[in-house]
Amino acid sequence: MTEPHEARLIKLKKIQEMGIDPWGHRFPERQYVSEVRQRAGEVKYQLESGEQIDLPDLDAARAAGQPIDYRAWKAEQPPGEEVGPQVRVAGRIVLQRGQGKIKFITLRDWTGDIQIMIGKAQVGDRDFELSKLFDLGDWIGVEGRLGRTNTGELTVFAERLHFLGKTLEPPPEKHAGLQDPELRQRQRYLDLTYNRGVMDVFRARTKIVQSIRDTLNRRGYCEVEGPTLHTVAGGAAARPFKTYHNALDMPLVLRIALELHLKRLLVGGMERVYELGRVYRNEGISPRHNPEFTMLEAYEAFGDYKVMMELTEQIIVDALETLGRGYQVVWNDQTIDFTPPFQRRTYDELFAEATGLAPDDVQGIAEYARQIGLEPQGKHPDVVKSEVFEAKVEDSLQGPIFVIDYPASICPLTKRKPDNPAVAERFELFVQGMEIANAYTELNDPILQEELFRTQLEGQAEEDSMAKMDHDFILALRNGMPPAGGLGIGIDRLVMLLTGSRNIRDVILFPLLRPPQSAQEQTEAASVEPQESTPAKAT
RNA sequence: GAGGGUGUAGCUCAGUCGGUAGAGCAUCGGACUUUUAAUCCGUGGGUCCGGGGUUCGAGUCCCCGCACCCUCACCA
């Protein structure tokens, strides 16, 4: 009885016995599969006179489902032979078809697939013996001539084989791929290699992030790295992860936002500054929430929220262009039109449309809240209004739409409108019911800021509030922060929209999961003592 | 945190009314020099998520637990 992984160990040993290192070495001057494919036109049919003639368009015919019989085509030509360039490719074996003294392999690198033909007569006995020891998933390098098989498939006709890396575990099922969502996340490496489109999504993510940096750098922004260990979880309304520094004997939290340190840099004269980084929120997990996620925050001195609105549009439009996409994106069977300018509607307008209530009808809003199952009792009217807005308006915003001018009392870090202190100069961008961006004209008045930090809105737990006292931040503001616009964008959600992904875990390489049961037992066995936040005073 | 769903071979999945655990792919042995998910012949492979219970008998029914997925809540 030979189980798949045992068979692989046996082959590993046989490869070693042939004097070949099963873990490989560098393989210089290799060409990507995509590059090799671009050279398909160099494959010609050479007559005995030396004249070379082009092949018929075999790829187009195959793509159209009507493959040309290349063997028959060649038979019609004057005597001659196929010629093609020498190539060097490397990748993983994803399919193999043995056929007596020849063997076909589908080789995959991260640019695509290409077929390899290994003939005993062409590669010699030693390499052919080696090829019999190939398993699905192994890494190999191939030198050979690019050409066409009888059916017209572009193929590397191997002349020399290199073994680059053994795989000891069997790969997923070869047609269905890896379906189990848990395994796809735990073993992302298998998902990336064997499931169509996964690599594309993550490479698109990289392109989007690069595009965002390009857009900001072009506008004269400076990228910085703030601290991730904070003493106060400020800048957003979320529960933090708690941790502990032993040497300083000090409790710490992981940052929930980038905001307060970037504003300190505005005080320091970094007039255009941004950070693209991970933040951590100790909240629930859902298809739109992961405990750690990537945020962009950008601050521009002498700007305001309207400047940030334009910047937001620019960032998204540039990202779409970088992806080589138009402004129309299909997501969840719906078409989203990112053609700028995006729609702009005020908070109160949308609120009135959805509820039929006047935005200042405190009694009516409380009554409405009760009707839809919310509890208005003991809460500030703006908190109730905000809860109603979230329940009745946000989910229905297909967008892209900027919701502008929020109730000031729920925006403790935002400057108020000069002509109406009850309204804050803030916008949020919604697309498909998801909040993608959040921005405001930054509050730079240290006296008002301190007051807002002190005043806890009724009905809000301190942890749930954006207004957490941060004396060090107030001190910074007292040193003079220029008026500025600030912007935050949830990168993961933006990537979801631009790649058609419906679950945030499809755009995060390693989303948080509980450890698998076997590992959990090991962990428990290893750590009998609970090790949570144990101060190192004893040592 | 609440409700619903899923968990069977390495992978993808069947499994009827409670009655001997199944298929395809992969593996292993054999044939095959132009295949395309190659094909053909043959072979091995199971903690039916874990633990209890009911029963002569449990993959199947009941209870408890675990993981993942979905919806809702908190949140971006």
Coordinates of C-alpha atoms (C1' of nucleotides) in Angstrom, one line a residue:
Chain A
M1 CA 0.0 0.0 0.0
T2 CA 1.6 3.2 -1.2
E3 CA 0.0 6.3 -0.1
P4 CA 0.5 9.5 -2.1
H5 CA 3.0 11.1 0.3
E6 CA 4.9 7.8 0.7
A7 CA 5.3 7.5 -3.0
R8 CA 6.7 11.0 -3.1
L9 CA 9.3 10.1 -0.5
I10 CA 10.3 7.1 -2.5
K11 CA 10.7 9.2 -5.6
L12 CA 12.7 11.8 -3.6
K13 CA 15.1 9.1 -2.7
K14 CA 15.4 7.9 -6.2
I15 CA 16.2 11.4 -7.4
Q16 CA 18.9 11.6 -4.8
E17 CA 20.2 8.2 -6.0
M18 CA 20.5 9.6 -9.5
G19 CA 22.9 12.2 -8.0
I20 CA 20.4 15.0 -8.4
D21 CA 19.6 17.5 -5.6
P22 CA 15.8 17.2 -5.2
W23 CA 15.7 20.7 -3.7
G24 CA 17.3 22.4 -6.7
H25 CA 19.6 25.3 -7.3
R26 CA 19.4 28.6 -9.0
F27 CA 18.1 28.5 -12.5
P28 CA 19.4 31.7 -14.2
E29 CA 18.2 33.3 -17.4
R30 CA 14.8 31.7 -17.2
Q31 CA 12.0 33.2 -19.2
Y32 CA 8.5 33.7 -18.0
V33 CA 5.8 31.6 -19.7
S34 CA 4.1 34.8 -20.8
E35 CA 7.3 35.9 -22.5
V36 CA 7.7 32.6 -24.2
R37 CA 4.2 32.7 -25.4
Q38 CA 4.9 36.1 -27.0
R39 CA 7.5 34.4 -29.1
A40 CA 5.0 32.0 -30.7
G41 CA 5.3 33.9 -33.9
E42 CA 9.0 32.9 -34.2
V43 CA 8.0 29.3 -34.7
K44 CA 8.2 28.8 -38.5
Y45 CA 8.1 26.1 -41.1
Q46 CA 11.5 26.0 -42.9
L47 CA 11.7 24.6 -46.4
E48 CA 14.7 22.7 -47.6
S49 CA 15.7 25.8 -49.6
G50 CA 16.0 27.6 -46.3
E51 CA 13.0 29.7 -46.9
Q52 CA 10.8 30.1 -43.8
I53 CA 7.0 30.4 -44.0
D54 CA 4.6 31.4 -41.3
L55 CA 2.3 28.8 -39.6
P56 CA -1.5 29.2 -39.8
D57 CA -3.0 30.9 -36.8
L58 CA -3.3 27.7 -34.8
D59 CA -4.0 29.5 -31.4
A60 CA -7.0 31.4 -32.9
A61 CA -8.4 28.3 -34.4
R62 CA -8.1 26.4 -31.1
A63 CA -9.6 29.3 -29.2
A64 CA -12.5 29.3 -31.7
G65 CA -13.1 25.6 -31.0
Q66 CA -12.1 24.6 -34.5
P67 CA -8.5 23.4 -34.2
I68 CA -6.5 23.1 -37.4
D69 CA -4.9 19.8 -38.1
Y70 CA -1.4 21.0 -38.0
R71 CA 0.0 17.6 -39.1
A72 CA -2.1 17.7 -42.2
W73 CA -1.1 21.3 -42.9
K74 CA 2.5 20.3 -42.7
A75 CA 1.9 17.3 -45.1
E76 CA 0.6 19.8 -47.7
Q77 CA 3.7 21.9 -47.6
P78 CA 6.9 21.2 -49.5
P79 CA 9.4 19.1 -47.6
G80 CA 10.9 20.9 -44.6
E81 CA 10.7 21.1 -40.9
E82 CA 9.5 23.2 -38.0
V83 CA 12.0 25.6 -36.5
G84 CA 11.6 27.7 -33.3
P85 CA 13.6 29.6 -30.7
Q86 CA 15.4 28.1 -27.8
V87 CA 13.7 28.8 -24.5
R88 CA 14.2 28.2 -20.7
V89 CA 11.2 28.0 -18.5
A90 CA 10.7 27.1 -14.9
G91 CA 7.6 26.4 -12.9
R92 CA 5.4 23.9 -11.2
I93 CA 4.0 20.7 -12.8
V94 CA 0.2 21.0 -12.7
L95 CA -0.7 18.2 -15.1
Q96 CA 1.2 15.4 -16.6
R97 CA 0.3 12.9 -19.3
G98 CA 2.6 10.0 -19.8
Q99 CA 2.5 8.1 -23.1
G100 CA 5.1 5.5 -23.4
K101 CA 8.3 7.0 -24.5
I102 CA 7.1 10.5 -24.4
K103 CA 5.4 12.6 -21.8
F104 CA 3.4 15.8 -21.8
I105 CA 3.5 18.2 -18.8
T106 CA 1.6 21.4 -18.2
L107 CA 4.0 23.7 -16.5
R108 CA 2.7 26.7 -14.5
D109 CA 4.6 29.8 -13.5
W110 CA 3.0 32.9 -12.1
T111 CA 2.4 34.3 -15.6
G112 CA 0.7 31.3 -17.1
D113 CA 0.8 27.8 -18.3
I114 CA 2.7 26.1 -21.1
Q115 CA 2.9 22.6 -22.3
I116 CA 6.2 20.7 -22.2
M117 CA 6.9 17.6 -24.3
I118 CA 9.5 15.2 -23.1
G119 CA 10.6 12.6 -25.6
K120 CA 13.0 9.9 -24.5
A121 CA 14.9 10.2 -27.8
Q122 CA 15.2 14.0 -27.4
V123 CA 16.2 14.3 -23.7
G124 CA 18.2 11.1 -23.4
D125 CA 17.8 8.2 -21.0
R126 CA 18.9 9.9 -17.9
D127 CA 16.5 12.9 -18.1
F128 CA 13.7 10.6 -19.2
E129 CA 14.2 8.5 -16.1
L130 CA 14.1 11.6 -14.1
S131 CA 10.9 12.7 -15.7
K132 CA 9.3 9.5 -14.5
L133 CA 10.0 10.6 -11.0
F134 CA 8.0 13.9 -11.4
D135 CA 5.0 14.3 -9.3
L136 CA 2.2 16.9 -9.6
G137 CA 3.4 20.0 -7.8
D138 CA 7.1 19.5 -8.4
W139 CA 9.2 22.5 -9.5
I140 CA 11.2 21.9 -12.7
G141 CA 13.2 23.9 -15.2
V142 CA 13.2 23.0 -18.9
E143 CA 15.4 24.0 -21.7
G144 CA 14.2 23.3 -25.2
R145 CA 12.9 24.5 -28.5
L146 CA 9.6 26.3 -28.8
G147 CA 7.3 24.6 -31.3
R148 CA 3.9 23.1 -32.1
T149 CA 2.5 19.6 -31.5
N150 CA 0.4 17.9 -34.1
T151 CA -2.7 19.5 -32.7
G152 CA -1.1 23.0 -32.9
E153 CA -0.5 23.5 -29.2
L154 CA 2.4 25.8 -28.4
T155 CA 4.9 23.5 -26.7
V156 CA 8.4 23.5 -25.3
F157 CA 10.1 20.4 -26.8
A158 CA 12.5 19.6 -23.9
E159 CA 16.2 19.0 -24.6
R160 CA 17.4 19.3 -21.0
L161 CA 15.5 18.9 -17.7
H162 CA 16.4 20.5 -14.3
F163 CA 14.9 19.4 -11.0
L164 CA 14.2 22.4 -8.9
G165 CA 12.1 21.3 -6.0
K166 CA 10.2 18.3 -4.7
T167 CA 6.6 18.5 -3.4
L168 CA 5.9 16.0 -0.7
E169 CA 2.2 16.7 -0.4
P170 CA -0.4 15.7 -3.0
P171 CA -2.0 18.7 -4.8
P172 CA -5.7 19.5 -4.8
E173 CA -8.1 17.8 -7.2
K174 CA -7.0 18.7 -10.7
H175 CA -10.2 20.0 -12.2
A176 CA -12.2 21.3 -9.2
G177 CA -9.2 22.8 -7.4
L178 CA -9.3 23.5 -3.7
Q179 CA -12.9 24.1 -2.8
D180 CA -13.1 24.0 1.0
P181 CA -13.1 27.7 2.0
E182 CA -11.2 26.8 5.2
L183 CA -8.4 25.1 3.4
R184 CA -8.2 27.8 0.8
Q185 CA -7.5 30.3 3.6
R186 CA -5.3 28.1 5.7
Q187 CA -3.2 26.8 2.8
R188 CA -3.3 30.0 0.7
Y189 CA -0.3 28.7 -1.2
L190 CA -2.4 26.0 -2.7
D191 CA -5.2 28.4 -3.5
L192 CA -2.8 30.7 -5.3
T193 CA -1.3 28.0 -7.4
Y194 CA -4.3 25.8 -8.2
N195 CA -7.4 28.0 -8.2
R196 CA -8.0 30.2 -11.2
G197 CA -8.0 33.9 -10.6
V198 CA -6.7 33.9 -7.1
M199 CA -3.2 35.0 -8.1
D200 CA -4.8 37.7 -10.3
V201 CA -6.7 39.1 -7.4
F202 CA -3.7 39.4 -5.2
R203 CA -1.5 40.9 -7.9
A204 CA -4.3 43.3 -8.6
R205 CA -4.2 44.3 -5.0
T206 CA -0.5 45.0 -5.3
K207 CA -1.1 47.1 -8.3
I208 CA -3.9 49.1 -6.6
V209 CA -1.7 49.8 -3.6
Q210 CA 1.2 50.9 -5.9
S211 CA -1.2 53.1 -7.9
I212 CA -2.4 54.8 -4.7
R213 CA 1.2 55.5 -3.7
D214 CA 1.9 56.9 -7.2
T215 CA -1.2 59.2 -7.0
L216 CA -0.2 60.6 -3.6
N217 CA 3.5 60.9 -4.4
R218 CA 2.7 62.7 -7.6
R219 CA 0.7 65.2 -5.6
G220 CA 3.7 65.8 -3.4
Y221 CA 2.7 63.6 -0.5
C222 CA 5.3 62.1 1.8
E223 CA 4.8 58.5 3.0
V224 CA 5.6 57.8 6.7
E225 CA 5.4 55.0 9.2
G226 CA 3.7 55.8 12.5
P227 CA 3.8 53.6 15.6
T228 CA 1.5 50.6 15.8
L229 CA 1.8 50.3 19.6
H230 CA -0.3 53.0 21.2
T231 CA -1.1 54.0 24.7
V232 CA -4.5 55.4 23.7
A233 CA -6.7 53.7 21.1
G234 CA -7.7 56.9 19.4
G235 CA -8.7 58.2 16.0
A236 CA -11.7 55.9 15.5
A237 CA -14.5 54.2 17.3
A238 CA -13.4 50.7 17.9
R239 CA -12.3 48.3 20.6
P240 CA -8.5 47.7 20.5
F241 CA -6.3 44.6 21.0
K242 CA -4.5 44.9 24.3
T243 CA -0.9 44.0 24.8
Y244 CA 1.8 44.6 27.2
H245 CA 5.4 45.8 27.2
N246 CA 7.4 43.9 29.8
A247 CA 10.5 46.1 30.2
L248 CA 8.4 49.3 30.5
D249 CA 5.8 47.5 32.6
M250 CA 3.2 49.2 30.6
P251 CA -0.1 48.2 29.0
L252 CA -0.4 49.0 25.3
V253 CA -3.0 48.7 22.6
L254 CA -2.5 48.0 18.9
R255 CA -3.5 51.0 16.8
I256 CA -7.1 51.3 15.5
A257 CA -6.3 54.2 13.2
L258 CA -3.4 56.2 11.9
E259 CA -5.0 59.6 12.4
L260 CA -3.6 61.2 15.5
H261 CA 0.1 60.6 14.7
L262 CA -0.3 61.8 11.2
K263 CA -1.8 65.0 12.5
R264 CA 1.1 65.4 14.9
L265 CA 3.2 65.4 11.7
L266 CA 1.1 68.2 10.2
V267 CA 2.0 70.1 13.4
G268 CA 5.6 69.4 12.6
G269 CA 5.2 70.9 9.1
M270 CA 4.9 67.7 7.0
E271 CA 2.3 69.5 4.9
R272 CA 1.2 66.5 2.8
V273 CA 1.6 63.2 4.6
Y274 CA 0.2 59.7 4.3
E275 CA 0.5 56.3 5.7
L276 CA -0.6 53.0 4.2
G277 CA -0.7 50.5 7.0
R278 CA -2.3 47.8 9.0
V279 CA -4.7 48.7 11.8
Y280 CA -6.3 46.3 14.3
R281 CA -9.8 46.3 15.6
N282 CA -11.0 43.9 18.2
E283 CA -14.5 43.5 16.7
G284 CA -16.6 40.9 15.0
I285 CA -15.6 39.1 11.9
S286 CA -17.8 39.2 8.8
P287 CA -17.5 39.1 5.0
R288 CA -16.6 42.8 5.2
H289 CA -14.6 42.8 8.4
N290 CA -11.2 41.3 9.3
P291 CA -9.6 42.0 12.7
E292 CA -6.5 43.4 10.9
F293 CA -7.0 45.4 7.8
T294 CA -5.1 48.0 5.7
M295 CA -5.9 51.7 5.9
L296 CA -4.8 54.6 3.9
E297 CA -4.8 57.9 5.7
A298 CA -3.7 61.1 4.0
Y299 CA -3.5 64.6 5.3
E300 CA -3.1 67.8 3.3
A301 CA -2.4 71.1 5.0
F302 CA -4.4 74.1 3.7
G303 CA -7.0 71.7 2.3
D304 CA -10.4 70.7 3.5
Y305 CA -12.9 67.9 3.0
K306 CA -13.7 69.0 -0.6
V307 CA -10.1 68.7 -1.6
M308 CA -10.1 65.2 -0.1
M309 CA -13.2 64.4 -2.1
E310 CA -11.4 65.1 -5.3
L311 CA -8.4 63.2 -4.1
T312 CA -10.6 60.2 -3.3
E313 CA -12.0 60.2 -6.9
Q314 CA -8.5 60.6 -8.3
I315 CA -7.2 57.6 -6.3
I316 CA -10.0 55.4 -7.4
V317 CA -9.8 56.5 -11.0
D318 CA -6.1 56.1 -11.2
A319 CA -6.3 52.6 -9.7
L320 CA -8.8 51.5 -12.3
E321 CA -6.6 52.8 -15.0
T322 CA -3.6 51.0 -13.5
L323 CA -5.6 47.8 -13.7
G324 CA -6.4 48.6 -17.3
R325 CA -10.1 48.7 -16.5
G326 CA -12.8 51.1 -17.6
Y327 CA -14.8 53.0 -15.0
Q328 CA -17.6 50.4 -15.1
V329 CA -17.0 47.6 -12.6
V330 CA -19.3 44.5 -12.2
W331 CA -19.7 43.5 -8.5
N332 CA -22.2 41.1 -7.1
D333 CA -24.1 41.0 -10.4
Q334 CA -24.4 44.8 -10.4
T335 CA -22.5 47.4 -12.5
I336 CA -20.8 50.1 -10.5
D337 CA -20.0 53.3 -12.5
F338 CA -16.9 55.0 -11.1
T339 CA -16.9 57.7 -13.7
P340 CA -16.1 60.9 -11.8
P341 CA -17.5 63.1 -10.4
F342 CA -19.3 60.7 -8.0
Q343 CA -22.7 61.7 -6.7
R344 CA -22.7 64.1 -3.7
R345 CA -25.7 64.1 -1.3
T346 CA -26.0 65.6 2.1
Y347 CA -26.6 63.4 5.1
D348 CA -29.9 65.2 6.0
E349 CA -31.2 64.9 2.4
L350 CA -30.7 61.2 2.3
F351 CA -32.0 60.9 5.8
A352 CA -35.2 62.7 5.0
E353 CA -35.7 60.7 1.7
A354 CA -35.3 57.4 3.5
T355 CA -37.4 58.1 6.5
G356 CA -39.8 60.9 5.5
L357 CA -38.8 62.7 8.6
A358 CA -37.4 66.2 9.1
P359 CA -33.7 66.0 10.1
D360 CA -34.3 68.0 13.2
D361 CA -37.5 66.2 14.4
V362 CA -36.0 64.7 17.5
Q363 CA -39.3 63.3 18.7
G364 CA -40.3 61.8 15.4
I365 CA -36.8 60.3 14.9
A366 CA -37.0 58.7 18.3
E367 CA -40.4 57.2 17.5
Y368 CA -39.2 56.0 14.1
A369 CA -36.1 54.4 15.8
R370 CA -38.4 52.5 18.1
Q371 CA -40.5 51.3 15.2
I372 CA -37.5 49.8 13.5
G373 CA -36.3 48.0 16.6
L374 CA -33.8 50.5 17.9
E375 CA -33.7 51.8 21.5
P376 CA -33.5 55.6 21.6
Q377 CA -33.9 55.8 25.4
G378 CA -31.0 57.6 27.1
K379 CA -29.1 58.4 23.9
H380 CA -28.1 61.7 22.4
P381 CA -30.5 62.7 19.5
D382 CA -27.7 62.6 17.0
V383 CA -26.6 59.2 18.1
V384 CA -30.2 58.0 17.5
K385 CA -30.3 59.7 14.2
S386 CA -27.0 58.1 13.3
E387 CA -28.3 54.7 14.2
V388 CA -31.4 55.2 12.1
F389 CA -29.2 56.4 9.2
E390 CA -27.0 53.3 9.5
A391 CA -30.0 51.1 9.6
K392 CA -32.1 52.6 6.9
V393 CA -29.8 54.5 4.5
E394 CA -26.3 53.1 4.4
D395 CA -27.1 49.6 3.1
S396 CA -29.1 51.0 0.3
L397 CA -26.4 53.3 -1.0
Q398 CA -25.3 51.6 -4.2
G399 CA -22.9 54.4 -5.0
P400 CA -20.4 55.5 -5.5
I401 CA -21.9 58.3 -3.5
F402 CA -20.3 60.9 -1.2
V403 CA -22.5 61.4 1.9
I404 CA -21.6 64.9 3.1
D405 CA -22.1 67.1 6.1
Y406 CA -22.6 64.9 9.2
P407 CA -24.1 65.9 12.6
A408 CA -21.2 67.5 14.4
S409 CA -21.8 65.8 17.7
I410 CA -20.8 62.4 16.3
C411 CA -17.7 63.8 14.7
P412 CA -15.4 64.8 17.6
L413 CA -12.3 65.2 15.4
T414 CA -13.9 67.3 12.7
K415 CA -14.2 71.0 12.1
R416 CA -17.7 72.4 12.0
K417 CA -19.2 74.5 9.2
P418 CA -18.5 78.2 9.8
D419 CA -22.1 79.1 9.3
N420 CA -23.6 76.1 11.2
P421 CA -21.7 74.6 14.1
A422 CA -24.2 71.7 14.3
V423 CA -22.9 70.3 11.1
A424 CA -19.4 68.9 10.6
E425 CA -17.4 69.1 7.4
R426 CA -17.2 65.4 6.9
F427 CA -17.9 62.9 4.1
E428 CA -18.1 59.2 3.8
L429 CA -17.9 57.4 0.4
F430 CA -20.3 54.5 0.1
V431 CA -20.3 51.9 -2.6
Q432 CA -22.6 48.8 -2.6
G433 CA -23.6 49.6 1.0
M434 CA -20.0 49.6 2.2
E435 CA -18.2 52.5 3.7
I436 CA -15.0 52.9 1.6
A437 CA -13.7 56.2 2.6
N438 CA -14.2 58.7 5.5
A439 CA -12.8 62.2 5.5
Y440 CA -13.1 65.6 7.1
T441 CA -11.8 69.0 7.4
E442 CA -9.6 68.4 10.4
L443 CA -10.3 70.1 13.7
N444 CA -7.2 72.1 14.7
D445 CA -8.6 74.0 17.6
P446 CA -6.9 72.5 20.7
I447 CA -9.4 74.0 23.1
L448 CA -12.4 72.7 21.3
Q449 CA -10.7 69.4 20.8
E450 CA -10.0 69.0 24.5
E451 CA -13.6 69.9 25.3
L452 CA -14.9 67.3 22.7
F453 CA -12.6 64.6 24.2
R454 CA -14.1 65.4 27.6
T455 CA -17.7 65.3 26.6
Q456 CA -18.9 61.8 26.3
L457 CA -22.1 61.5 24.3
E458 CA -24.9 59.9 26.2
G459 CA -25.6 56.3 25.3
Q460 CA -22.1 55.6 24.0
A461 CA -19.6 53.4 25.9
E462 CA -16.3 55.1 26.2
E463 CA -14.6 52.3 24.2
D464 CA -17.2 52.8 21.4
S465 CA -16.5 56.5 21.1
M466 CA -14.1 58.3 18.8
A467 CA -13.6 60.9 21.6
K468 CA -10.9 59.4 23.8
M469 CA -8.9 61.8 25.8
D470 CA -5.3 62.0 24.5
H471 CA -3.4 64.7 26.3
D472 CA -0.3 64.2 24.2
F473 CA -2.3 64.9 21.1
I474 CA -3.9 68.0 22.6
L475 CA -0.4 69.2 23.4
A476 CA 0.6 68.7 19.8
L477 CA -2.4 70.7 18.6
R478 CA -1.5 73.5 21.1
N479 CA 1.7 73.8 19.1
G480 CA -0.3 74.8 16.1
M481 CA -1.7 72.5 13.4
P482 CA -2.4 74.1 10.0
P483 CA -5.9 73.8 8.7
A484 CA -6.1 70.6 6.7
G485 CA -8.2 68.0 5.0
G486 CA -7.8 64.4 6.1
L487 CA -8.9 61.2 4.3
G488 CA -9.1 57.5 5.3
I489 CA -9.7 54.7 2.8
G490 CA -10.3 51.1 3.6
I491 CA -7.9 49.4 1.2
D492 CA -9.3 45.9 1.5
R493 CA -12.8 47.0 0.7
L494 CA -11.6 49.1 -2.3
V495 CA -9.7 46.0 -3.5
M496 CA -12.9 43.9 -3.1
L497 CA -14.8 46.3 -5.3
L498 CA -12.1 46.6 -8.0
T499 CA -11.5 42.9 -8.2
G500 CA -15.1 41.7 -7.9
S501 CA -14.5 39.9 -4.6
R502 CA -17.5 39.5 -2.4
N503 CA -15.7 38.5 0.8
I504 CA -12.9 40.5 2.4
R505 CA -11.1 37.2 3.1
D506 CA -10.7 36.8 -0.7
V507 CA -8.5 39.9 -0.8
I508 CA -6.5 39.2 2.4
L509 CA -3.8 36.6 2.0
F510 CA -3.9 35.2 5.5
P511 CA -7.1 36.2 7.2
L512 CA -7.4 35.5 10.9
L513 CA -8.5 31.9 11.7
R514 CA -8.5 29.8 14.7
P515 CA -5.6 27.3 14.6
P516 CA -6.5 23.9 13.2
Q517 CA -7.4 21.4 15.9
S518 CA -4.1 19.5 15.8
A519 CA -2.1 22.6 16.2
Q520 CA -4.5 23.8 19.0
E521 CA -3.8 20.6 21.0
Q522 CA -0.1 21.1 20.6
T523 CA -0.3 24.7 21.8
E524 CA -2.4 23.7 24.8
A525 CA 0.0 20.9 25.6
A526 CA 3.0 23.3 25.3
S527 CA 1.7 26.1 27.4
V528 CA 0.2 24.8 30.7
E529 CA 0.5 28.2 32.2
P530 CA -1.7 31.0 30.9
Q531 CA 0.8 33.5 29.4
E532 CA -1.5 36.4 28.9
S533 CA 0.0 39.7 29.9
T534 CA 2.3 38.4 32.6
P535 CA 4.5 41.2 33.8
A536 CA 8.2 40.3 33.9
K537 CA 8.7 41.7 37.3
A538 CA 10.0 38.4 38.7
T539 CA 13.0 38.6 36.5
Chain B
rG1 C1' -22.8 37.2 20.8
rA2 C1' -27.8 35.0 18.2
rG3 C1' -29.9 32.0 14.3
rG4 C1' -29.2 28.7 10.0
rG5 C1' -25.9 25.5 7.1
rU6 C1' -21.7 22.3 6.3
rG7 C1' -17.9 18.5 8.2
rU8 C1' -17.4 11.0 4.7
rA9 C1' -10.4 8.5 1.2
rG10 C1' -4.8 13.2 -0.1
rC11 C1' -8.6 16.4 -3.2
rU12 C1' -13.8 17.0 -5.3
rC13 C1' -18.2 14.8 -3.8
rA14 C1' -22.4 10.7 -3.5
rG15 C1' -24.4 7.8 0.5
rU16 C1' -32.0 5.9 -0.1
rC17 C1' -36.1 3.9 5.3
rG18 C1' -31.0 2.8 10.7
rG19 C1' -28.6 -3.1 8.2
rU20 C1' -21.1 -5.1 5.1
rA21 C1' -18.2 2.5 3.3
rG22 C1' -18.9 4.4 -2.5
rA23 C1' -17.4 7.2 -7.2
rG24 C1' -14.1 10.5 -9.9
rC25 C1' -9.3 12.6 -9.6
rA26 C1' -4.6 11.7 -7.3
rU27 C1' -1.5 7.2 -5.7
rC28 C1' 0.7 2.3 -6.9
rG29 C1' 1.7 -1.8 -11.0
rG30 C1' 1.2 -2.6 -16.4
rA31 C1' 0.5 -1.0 -22.0
rC32 C1' 1.2 3.2 -25.2
rU33 C1' 6.2 8.4 -29.5
rU34 C1' 1.8 14.2 -30.5
rU35 C1' -1.5 14.1 -25.6
rU36 C1' -5.1 18.3 -24.0
rA37 C1' -9.2 16.7 -17.4
rA38 C1' -5.0 11.6 -22.6
rU39 C1' -6.8 6.6 -22.9
rC40 C1' -7.0 1.3 -21.5
rC41 C1' -6.2 -3.0 -17.8
rG42 C1' -5.2 -3.9 -12.7
rU43 C1' -4.2 -2.3 -7.3
rG44 C1' -4.2 -0.2 -2.5
rG45 C1' -6.3 3.7 0.5
rG46 C1' -11.5 5.4 5.9
rU47 C1' -10.7 8.3 13.7
rC48 C1' -17.6 9.0 8.4
rC49 C1' -14.9 16.4 12.8
rG50 C1' -14.6 14.9 18.4
rG51 C1' -17.3 12.9 22.9
rG52 C1' -21.6 10.8 24.9
rG53 C1' -26.6 8.5 24.2
rU54 C1' -30.9 5.5 21.9
rU55 C1' -30.8 0.7 19.3
rC56 C1' -29.7 -6.2 18.2
rG57 C1' -27.3 -2.7 14.9
rA58 C1' -25.6 4.5 13.9
rG59 C1' -22.1 7.9 8.5
rU60 C1' -27.6 8.2 9.1
rC61 C1' -31.6 9.4 15.0
rC62 C1' -30.9 12.4 19.9
rC63 C1' -27.6 15.5 23.3
rC64 C1' -22.8 18.1 24.2
rG65 C1' -18.5 20.2 22.1
rC66 C1' -15.1 22.0 17.9
rA67 C1' -14.0 24.2 13.1
rC68 C1' -15.6 26.6 8.8
rC69 C1' -19.5 29.1 5.7
rC70 C1' -24.0 32.4 5.5
rU71 C1' -27.4 36.0 7.8
rC72 C1' -27.9 39.4 11.9
rA73 C1' -25.5 42.4 15.8
rC74 C1' -20.7 45.4 17.1
rC75 C1' -17.5 47.7 13.2
rA76 C1' -14.6 49.9 8.4

